[in-house]
Short mmCIF file of C-alpha atoms and ligand atoms in Angstrom, two decimals:
data_model
loop_
_atom_site.label_atom_id
_atom_site.label_comp_id
_atom_site.label_asym_id
_atom_site.label_seq_id
_atom_site.Cartn_x
_atom_site.Cartn_y
_atom_site.Cartn_z
CA UNK A 1 -88.12 19.69 56.15
CA UNK A 2 -91.63 18.49 57.00
CA UNK A 3 -94.38 20.88 55.99
CA UNK A 4 -96.74 21.27 58.94
CA UNK A 5 -99.10 23.51 56.98
CA UNK A 6 -99.86 23.87 53.32
CA UNK A 7 -102.61 26.34 52.56
CA UNK A 8 -103.91 26.66 49.03
CA UNK A 9 -106.14 29.40 47.65
CA UNK A 10 -108.38 30.10 50.65
CA UNK A 11 -111.37 32.34 50.02
CA UNK A 12 -113.98 33.59 52.45
CA UNK A 13 -116.82 36.07 51.99
CA UNK A 14 -119.09 36.95 54.90
CA UNK A 15 -122.64 37.57 53.71
CA UNK A 16 -125.19 39.42 55.82
CA UNK A 17 -128.50 40.47 54.24
CA UNK A 18 -127.54 42.73 51.32
CA UNK A 19 -123.95 43.21 52.48
CA UNK A 20 -121.03 40.99 51.71
CA UNK A 21 -117.41 41.30 52.81
CA UNK A 22 -114.64 39.50 51.04
CA UNK A 23 -112.51 38.81 54.13
CA UNK A 24 -109.93 36.51 52.52
CA UNK A 25 -108.93 36.33 48.84
CA UNK A 26 -106.83 33.57 47.42
CA UNK A 27 -104.62 33.11 50.50
CA UNK A 28 -101.85 30.55 50.08
CA UNK A 29 -98.78 29.77 52.16
CA UNK A 30 -96.70 26.93 53.54
CA UNK A 31 -95.11 26.49 56.94
CA UNK A 32 -92.24 24.20 57.87
CA UNK A 33 -92.36 22.27 61.12
CA UNK A 34 -90.80 24.42 63.87
CA UNK A 35 -91.12 27.61 61.88
CA UNK A 36 -92.70 30.83 63.15
CA UNK A 37 -94.65 32.82 60.58
CA UNK A 38 -96.05 36.26 61.29
CA UNK A 39 -99.26 37.49 59.66
CA UNK A 40 -99.41 41.26 59.82
CA UNK A 41 -101.81 43.86 58.50
CA UNK A 42 -104.17 46.62 59.53
CA UNK A 43 -107.47 46.02 61.29
CA UNK A 44 -109.94 44.19 59.04
CA UNK A 45 -107.28 42.83 56.67
CA UNK A 46 -108.43 39.24 57.21
CA UNK A 47 -105.82 37.93 59.67
CA UNK A 48 -108.25 36.45 62.20
CA UNK A 49 -110.39 34.98 59.45
CA UNK A 50 -107.39 33.06 58.09
CA UNK A 51 -106.58 31.91 61.65
CA UNK A 52 -110.20 30.88 62.23
CA UNK A 53 -110.27 28.83 59.03
CA UNK A 54 -107.05 27.02 59.99
CA UNK A 55 -108.31 26.40 63.54
CA UNK A 56 -111.61 25.11 62.16
CA UNK A 57 -114.21 27.50 63.48
CA UNK A 58 -114.66 29.48 60.29
CA UNK A 59 -115.75 27.64 57.17
CA UNK A 60 -113.88 28.64 54.04
CA UNK A 61 -115.82 29.07 50.78
CA UNK A 62 -113.03 27.43 48.83
CA UNK A 63 -109.43 26.38 49.12
CA UNK A 64 -107.67 23.63 50.99
CA UNK A 65 -105.44 23.16 54.01
CA UNK A 66 -103.05 20.28 54.49
CA UNK A 67 -101.92 19.80 58.09
CA UNK A 68 -99.02 17.41 58.50
CA UNK A 69 -99.77 16.15 55.00
CA UNK A 70 -103.47 15.43 55.56
CA UNK A 71 -106.27 17.55 54.13
CA UNK A 72 -108.42 19.21 56.79
CA UNK A 73 -112.18 19.53 56.75
CA UNK A 74 -113.65 22.86 57.79
CA UNK A 75 -116.54 22.01 60.10
CA UNK A 76 -117.95 19.73 62.78
CA UNK A 77 -116.50 17.26 65.27
CA UNK A 78 -114.22 15.74 62.60
CA UNK A 79 -112.66 19.16 62.06
CA UNK A 80 -111.99 19.51 65.79
CA UNK A 81 -110.47 16.06 66.08
CA UNK A 82 -108.22 16.65 63.08
CA UNK A 83 -106.96 19.77 64.85
CA UNK A 84 -106.26 18.08 68.20
CA UNK A 85 -102.60 19.09 68.08
CA UNK A 86 -103.35 22.72 67.15
CA UNK A 87 -104.09 25.37 69.72
CA UNK A 88 -105.30 28.91 69.24
CA UNK A 89 -104.80 31.77 71.70
CA UNK A 90 -106.76 35.01 71.45
CA UNK A 91 -106.23 38.64 72.32
CA UNK A 92 -108.52 38.77 75.31
CA UNK A 93 -107.26 36.23 77.86
CA UNK A 94 -110.21 36.57 80.22
CA UNK A 95 -112.64 35.47 77.52
CA UNK A 96 -110.59 32.32 76.86
CA UNK A 97 -110.93 31.16 80.46
CA UNK A 98 -114.20 30.11 82.07
CA UNK A 99 -114.75 32.65 84.90
CA UNK A 100 -116.64 30.08 87.00
CA UNK A 101 -113.78 27.62 87.03
CA UNK A 102 -110.44 27.80 88.81
CA UNK A 103 -107.27 27.97 86.72
CA UNK A 104 -106.75 24.26 87.48
CA UNK A 105 -110.23 23.38 86.20
CA UNK A 106 -109.67 25.56 83.15
CA UNK A 107 -106.45 23.72 82.35
CA UNK A 108 -108.09 20.35 82.93
CA UNK A 109 -110.96 21.23 80.64
CA UNK A 110 -108.51 21.72 77.80
CA UNK A 111 -107.57 18.04 77.81
CA UNK A 112 -110.63 16.13 79.05
CA UNK A 113 -112.25 16.64 75.65
CA UNK A 114 -109.66 14.30 74.18
CA UNK A 115 -108.53 12.01 77.00
CA UNK A 116 -109.26 10.69 80.49
CA UNK A 117 -107.41 12.62 83.16
CA UNK A 118 -106.08 11.43 86.51
CA UNK A 119 -106.77 14.46 88.73
CA UNK A 120 -103.74 14.14 91.03
CA UNK A 121 -101.21 13.52 88.26
CA UNK A 122 -102.78 16.28 86.20
CA UNK A 123 -102.48 18.74 89.10
CA UNK A 124 -98.70 18.27 89.08
CA UNK A 125 -98.61 18.57 85.29
CA UNK A 126 -100.69 21.76 85.40
CA UNK A 127 -98.46 23.21 88.13
CA UNK A 128 -95.35 22.48 86.01
CA UNK A 129 -96.89 24.15 82.98
CA UNK A 130 -97.82 27.26 84.99
CA UNK A 131 -94.33 27.31 86.47
CA UNK A 132 -92.85 27.56 82.97
CA UNK A 133 -94.94 30.69 82.48
CA UNK A 134 -93.61 32.14 85.75
CA UNK A 135 -96.75 31.44 87.78
CA UNK A 136 -96.54 29.41 90.99
CA UNK A 137 -98.83 26.45 91.71
CA UNK A 138 -100.76 28.71 94.10
CA UNK A 139 -102.45 30.19 91.01
CA UNK A 140 -104.12 26.87 90.20
CA UNK A 141 -106.73 27.43 92.88
CA UNK A 142 -107.52 30.98 91.84
CA UNK A 143 -110.35 32.15 89.60
CA UNK A 144 -109.51 34.13 86.41
CA UNK A 145 -110.79 37.39 87.96
CA UNK A 146 -108.14 37.01 90.67
CA UNK A 147 -105.33 37.29 88.07
CA UNK A 148 -103.98 40.38 86.31
CA UNK A 149 -104.32 40.65 82.51
CA UNK A 150 -100.73 39.50 81.97
CA UNK A 151 -101.10 36.61 84.42
CA UNK A 152 -104.35 35.60 82.75
CA UNK A 153 -102.68 35.53 79.32
CA UNK A 154 -99.84 33.41 80.73
CA UNK A 155 -102.40 31.00 82.26
CA UNK A 156 -104.14 30.87 78.86
CA UNK A 157 -100.87 30.00 77.15
CA UNK A 158 -100.22 27.31 79.78
CA UNK A 159 -103.72 25.98 79.04
CA UNK A 160 -102.92 25.83 75.32
CA UNK A 161 -99.67 23.99 75.89
CA UNK A 162 -100.90 21.34 78.29
CA UNK A 163 -102.13 19.15 75.42
CA UNK A 164 -98.63 19.36 73.81
CA UNK A 165 -99.65 21.06 70.55
CA UNK A 166 -97.48 20.99 67.44
CA UNK A 167 -98.95 24.21 66.10
CA UNK A 168 -99.80 27.28 68.12
CA UNK A 169 -101.91 30.02 66.52
CA UNK A 170 -101.54 33.29 68.40
CA UNK A 171 -104.05 35.97 67.41
CA UNK A 172 -102.94 39.35 68.79
CA UNK A 173 -102.07 37.71 72.09
CA UNK A 174 -99.96 40.58 73.37
CA UNK A 175 -102.16 43.48 72.23
CA UNK A 176 -103.92 43.89 75.57
CA UNK A 177 -100.70 43.76 77.59
CA UNK A 178 -98.20 46.40 78.65
CA UNK A 179 -94.81 46.39 76.92
CA UNK A 180 -92.97 44.58 79.76
CA UNK A 181 -95.44 41.70 79.84
CA UNK A 182 -95.48 41.74 76.04
CA UNK A 183 -91.69 41.27 75.98
CA UNK A 184 -91.99 38.44 78.51
CA UNK A 185 -94.57 36.62 76.39
CA UNK A 186 -92.42 37.03 73.26
CA UNK A 187 -89.44 35.59 75.16
CA UNK A 188 -91.54 32.63 76.20
CA UNK A 189 -92.75 32.07 72.63
CA UNK A 190 -89.10 32.06 71.55
CA UNK A 191 -88.43 29.27 74.07
CA UNK A 192 -91.38 27.33 72.68
CA UNK A 193 -90.07 27.78 69.18
CA UNK A 194 -86.69 26.40 70.26
CA UNK A 195 -88.51 23.35 71.62
CA UNK A 196 -89.85 22.72 68.09
CA UNK A 197 -93.40 24.07 68.24
CA UNK A 198 -94.59 25.78 65.05
CA UNK A 199 -96.13 29.20 65.64
CA UNK A 200 -98.46 31.34 63.55
CA UNK A 201 -98.13 34.78 65.09
CA UNK A 202 -100.81 37.30 64.14
CA UNK A 203 -100.28 40.95 64.91
CA UNK A 204 -101.05 44.43 63.60
CA UNK A 205 -97.67 45.57 65.02
CA UNK A 206 -95.04 44.51 62.48
CA UNK A 207 -92.18 45.34 64.89
CA UNK A 208 -93.26 42.51 67.19
CA UNK A 209 -92.27 40.01 64.50
CA UNK A 210 -88.61 41.02 64.46
CA UNK A 211 -87.34 38.72 67.22
CA UNK A 212 -89.75 35.88 66.80
CA UNK A 213 -90.79 35.28 63.21
CA UNK A 214 -88.72 33.59 60.50
CA UNK A 215 -91.02 34.88 57.78
CA UNK A 216 -93.80 37.45 57.50
CA UNK A 217 -96.95 37.56 55.41
CA UNK A 218 -98.38 41.05 54.97
CA UNK A 219 -102.15 41.25 54.38
CA UNK A 220 -104.36 44.06 53.15
CA UNK A 221 -108.07 43.81 52.37
CA UNK A 222 -107.95 40.02 52.49
CA UNK A 223 -105.02 39.65 50.11
CA UNK A 224 -101.34 38.94 50.59
CA UNK A 225 -99.47 42.04 49.46
CA UNK A 226 -95.99 40.89 50.37
CA UNK A 227 -94.26 37.94 52.02
CA UNK A 228 -90.72 36.91 52.75
CA UNK A 229 -88.00 36.63 55.38
CA UNK A 230 -88.61 38.91 58.36
CA UNK A 231 -85.30 40.74 58.19
CA UNK A 232 -85.67 41.43 54.46
CA UNK A 233 -89.20 42.73 54.82
CA UNK A 234 -88.41 44.92 57.82
CA UNK A 235 -85.27 46.35 56.23
CA UNK A 236 -86.41 46.46 52.61
CA UNK A 237 -90.19 46.51 52.32
CA UNK A 238 -91.27 46.46 48.68
CA UNK A 239 -94.89 47.63 48.79
CA UNK A 240 -95.95 51.10 49.98
CA UNK A 241 -98.36 49.47 52.42
CA UNK A 242 -95.62 47.41 54.12
CA UNK A 243 -93.39 50.48 54.17
CA UNK A 244 -96.17 52.32 55.97
CA UNK A 245 -96.61 49.51 58.51
CA UNK A 246 -92.86 49.43 59.16
CA UNK A 247 -92.51 53.19 59.52
CA UNK A 248 -95.59 53.37 61.76
CA UNK A 249 -94.19 50.62 63.97
CA UNK A 250 -90.73 52.02 64.54
N1 ATP B 301 -118.37 36.77 61.43
C1 ATP B 301 -118.28 37.79 60.59
N2 ATP B 301 -119.35 38.27 59.95
C2 ATP B 301 -119.26 39.28 59.07
N3 ATP B 301 -118.12 39.89 58.75
C3 ATP B 301 -116.99 39.45 59.36
C4 ATP B 301 -117.01 38.39 60.32
N4 ATP B 301 -115.74 38.18 60.75
C5 ATP B 301 -114.97 39.08 60.11
N5 ATP B 301 -115.72 39.86 59.26
C6 ATP B 301 -115.22 40.91 58.38
O1 ATP B 301 -114.15 40.37 57.60
C7 ATP B 301 -113.09 41.31 57.47
C8 ATP B 301 -111.80 40.71 58.03
O2 ATP B 301 -111.95 40.56 59.44
P1 ATP B 301 -110.83 39.93 60.37
O3 ATP B 301 -111.41 39.80 61.72
O4 ATP B 301 -110.30 38.70 59.71
O5 ATP B 301 -109.70 41.06 60.34
P2 ATP B 301 -108.37 41.20 61.20
O6 ATP B 301 -107.27 41.44 60.23
O7 ATP B 301 -108.24 40.08 62.14
O8 ATP B 301 -108.66 42.58 62.01
P3 ATP B 301 -108.18 43.01 63.50
O9 ATP B 301 -106.74 43.42 63.40
O10 ATP B 301 -109.07 44.20 63.80
O11 ATP B 301 -108.41 41.88 64.43
C9 ATP B 301 -113.55 42.57 58.20
O12 ATP B 301 -114.07 43.45 57.26
C10 ATP B 301 -114.62 42.06 59.14
O13 ATP B 301 -115.58 43.08 59.39
MG1 MG B 302 -108.24 39.97 64.25
#
């Protein structure tokens, strides 16, 4: 099995004046191509920092990441180019979309950074991508404020997929949505997984990992406290902290 990600000993401390926060301590993991890994943990446990380091907008203090066998750099244009086939989706869908652009323009913007786009052909491609998320082509001409929260998140996912990523990093993408829309998004992520996309699924709600994730990494105060197959962790959590997360979730 090809390893899409190999993360070794990541460390990150945020320093502000006299304060310093060790956000990530010695984080290591590997991910097979097509696998879905869940990172779970309470607020402030370092989940988004790990995601940010992988996606290239947070600079690690030390450690290394190999993506598809090549070592990634942490900053600058080179870092962005290396991560061309990675996409990250955030909790708040409205902040991911430019409010002054239509959904079509938002989708187009996601690819023009890397390639020239034929507007007419791209319109059809964008419509097809929205369709997969259950949104008709009529939405392409709308502005983000004219969509509901759930619709906005689906448009954001469509935007992330239009460049055909190999790795999707989802940071609390269902937290702002009601349970029905949440279930819909999880179903769609399952479809994506079947199509071979690798997914890093970050959530504070461990129960959300049950259908989607092959493995889970549990984080607390920047450290991995437990990791393993989803079913084993949910049914037989070893650490008290994981037990607490599981019992709080069910
Ligand atoms: N840019 C920053 N500057 C200073 N401290 C930061 C910064 N980003 C994160 N931190 C701190 O690092 C720690 C980990 O934050 P992080 O956002 O990774 O947690 P999280 O697990 O994603 O939490 P949540 O579930 O609330 O999103 C927290 O203590 C946070 O306050
Ligand atoms: Mg976070």
